[in-house]
């Protein structure tokens, strides 16, 4: 009897490897991520402040001829005779954003960033919940539920009657995005061959979707229409996934649903025009899961914590994921807004991300962890240079800062893609989604910390990039301590070593302490 992990890998190869079924699966699951991408990016347009001017006709006590009409974008105006507060503003009609909708400037300028922060809070919550949910009720139901949530909440957000209502809905949209981000790659991973996984991880889907989003904004100019467009796009993907995509057969096997797993195998073989394995042989091989997984057992994050090996992986990976979330978000907003057309700038910011495609070559040649460490070190060195340049006063400083900041951004993006691949391959099937959700939530914490450091950087030049560099170097070292997963079979179950479990060790320490205390009483 062969190892269960290897047998399931061989089964995928025997029923077509990366065949027609896998291509359709990738198009549907990865394609559906456009809804997650657009939902996340909405506030990059919705939070933009259009050009505006104070409605001078609403001001009392102001002599218009005393005022320079070329400077009419003000919150409060002090003239020779009086101080006047602008209570009504006129926004340029070329674009309709959340800011212009509810007059979120001047004393209300904090609101757009608060809405974004609430969305990121939802992303963190979604990351924690989705992993447990996907490993408990299945990948397909969890993923379909997440897409349904994006459909409902994006539609509702388009009809928001106040910024408070929008903020609440953006939190739930963030939760839906957290679900999709956590389950998306894991779902595809469990249907594909080990040789194809690295290529799939480095497909520039996010960058392509980001460019399409910029084009959508350029076309519609209205945040409500963009919300509706995002919601509408969910419908075809949701229906096709429900109709075509089956539950992960790996998840079915480790949950003792062997007959259903075999039906999925038969379906994949049929679409790929291959012969499915005999049920008796399949059953004989996978029934060994009974020796590895207790029937009806519900896995949780506690199973990761209780396993010394998985706990070590998790702690090391959390540092790297936090660093990536901080770096990707911090650099994006810390470089400063580019001059020129906002829509072209959105396109350019996504084009830079195509550099991550080079990571596919390196993860195959030198392995996952060395690729991550290499890009983290290069990104960290670039971050140090940017930090030093921001402190110094030299000619063409802005040009060099931009160049090295973009290098840092490209490196953290490529390293992050490699990290996502390594993370998915390190965790067994029974807790893979839990691990993925946990680390997506950890990166979300990094994205929430970054704006605070960006604000502090206004008073302490170079702080943002020096912190980024330190995190990159630390993460590069921690990742080296992880095992390599290149060309390895995916693990499906947790190796149980009751003697070395964390809970057993803790109980043993307490028992020894109690025995000592008891002995001292005699």
PDB file of C-alpha atoms in Angstrom, residues 185-186 189 201 310 313-314 316-318 320-321 368-369 372 415-428 431-440 479 482-483 485 490:
ATOM      1  CA  UNK A 185      -5.622  29.247  -4.266  1.00  0.00           C
ATOM      2  CA  UNK A 186      -6.119  26.368  -1.814  1.00  0.00           C
ATOM      3  CA  UNK A 189      -4.132  23.658  -5.504  1.00  0.00           C
ATOM      4  CA  UNK A 201       0.732  31.001  -8.117  1.00  0.00           C
ATOM      5  CA  UNK A 310       3.016  23.080  12.493  1.00  0.00           C
ATOM      6  CA  UNK A 313       5.829  26.814  10.701  1.00  0.00           C
ATOM      7  CA  UNK A 314       2.970  29.083  11.743  1.00  0.00           C
ATOM      8  CA  UNK A 316       7.762  31.813  11.351  1.00  0.00           C
ATOM      9  CA  UNK A 317       5.256  32.375   8.548  1.00  0.00           C
ATOM     10  CA  UNK A 318       3.251  34.920  10.550  1.00  0.00           C
ATOM     11  CA  UNK A 320       6.737  36.986   6.932  1.00  0.00           C
ATOM     12  CA  UNK A 321       3.036  37.533   6.147  1.00  0.00           C
ATOM     13  CA  UNK A 368      10.457  28.243  -2.669  1.00  0.00           C
ATOM     14  CA  UNK A 369      12.180  29.426   0.503  1.00  0.00           C
ATOM     15  CA  UNK A 372      11.449  34.273  -0.923  1.00  0.00           C
ATOM     16  CA  UNK A 415       8.377  37.394  -2.444  1.00  0.00           C
ATOM     17  CA  UNK A 416       4.763  37.433  -1.266  1.00  0.00           C
ATOM     18  CA  UNK A 417       3.597  35.300  -4.196  1.00  0.00           C
ATOM     19  CA  UNK A 418       6.340  32.784  -3.409  1.00  0.00           C
ATOM     20  CA  UNK A 419       5.358  32.884   0.259  1.00  0.00           C
ATOM     21  CA  UNK A 420       1.730  32.113  -0.595  1.00  0.00           C
ATOM     22  CA  UNK A 421       2.857  29.051  -2.541  1.00  0.00           C
ATOM     23  CA  UNK A 422       5.123  27.817   0.257  1.00  0.00           C
ATOM     24  CA  UNK A 423       2.409  28.364   2.865  1.00  0.00           C
ATOM     25  CA  UNK A 424      -0.213  26.399   0.941  1.00  0.00           C
ATOM     26  CA  UNK A 425       2.203  23.492   0.429  1.00  0.00           C
ATOM     27  CA  UNK A 426       3.384  23.343   4.048  1.00  0.00           C
ATOM     28  CA  UNK A 427      -0.010  22.762   5.664  1.00  0.00           C
ATOM     29  CA  UNK A 428      -1.802  19.383   5.415  1.00  0.00           C
ATOM     30  CA  UNK A 431      -5.869  22.382   8.170  1.00  0.00           C
ATOM     31  CA  UNK A 432      -4.689  23.989   4.918  1.00  0.00           C
ATOM     32  CA  UNK A 433      -7.493  26.521   4.713  1.00  0.00           C
ATOM     33  CA  UNK A 434      -7.196  27.276   8.424  1.00  0.00           C
ATOM     34  CA  UNK A 435      -3.503  28.081   7.961  1.00  0.00           C
ATOM     35  CA  UNK A 436      -4.170  30.139   4.839  1.00  0.00           C
ATOM     36  CA  UNK A 437      -6.914  32.114   6.571  1.00  0.00           C
ATOM     37  CA  UNK A 438      -4.756  32.754   9.625  1.00  0.00           C
ATOM     38  CA  UNK A 439      -1.908  34.174   7.546  1.00  0.00           C
ATOM     39  CA  UNK A 440      -4.214  36.284   5.381  1.00  0.00           C
ATOM     40  CA  UNK A 479      11.865  31.682   5.984  1.00  0.00           C
ATOM     41  CA  UNK A 482      11.306  26.417   6.997  1.00  0.00           C
ATOM     42  CA  UNK A 483      11.482  23.149   4.997  1.00  0.00           C
ATOM     43  CA  UNK A 485       8.388  22.022  -0.603  1.00  0.00           C
ATOM     44  CA  UNK A 490       0.969  17.678  -0.671  1.00  0.00           C
TER      45      UNK A 490
END
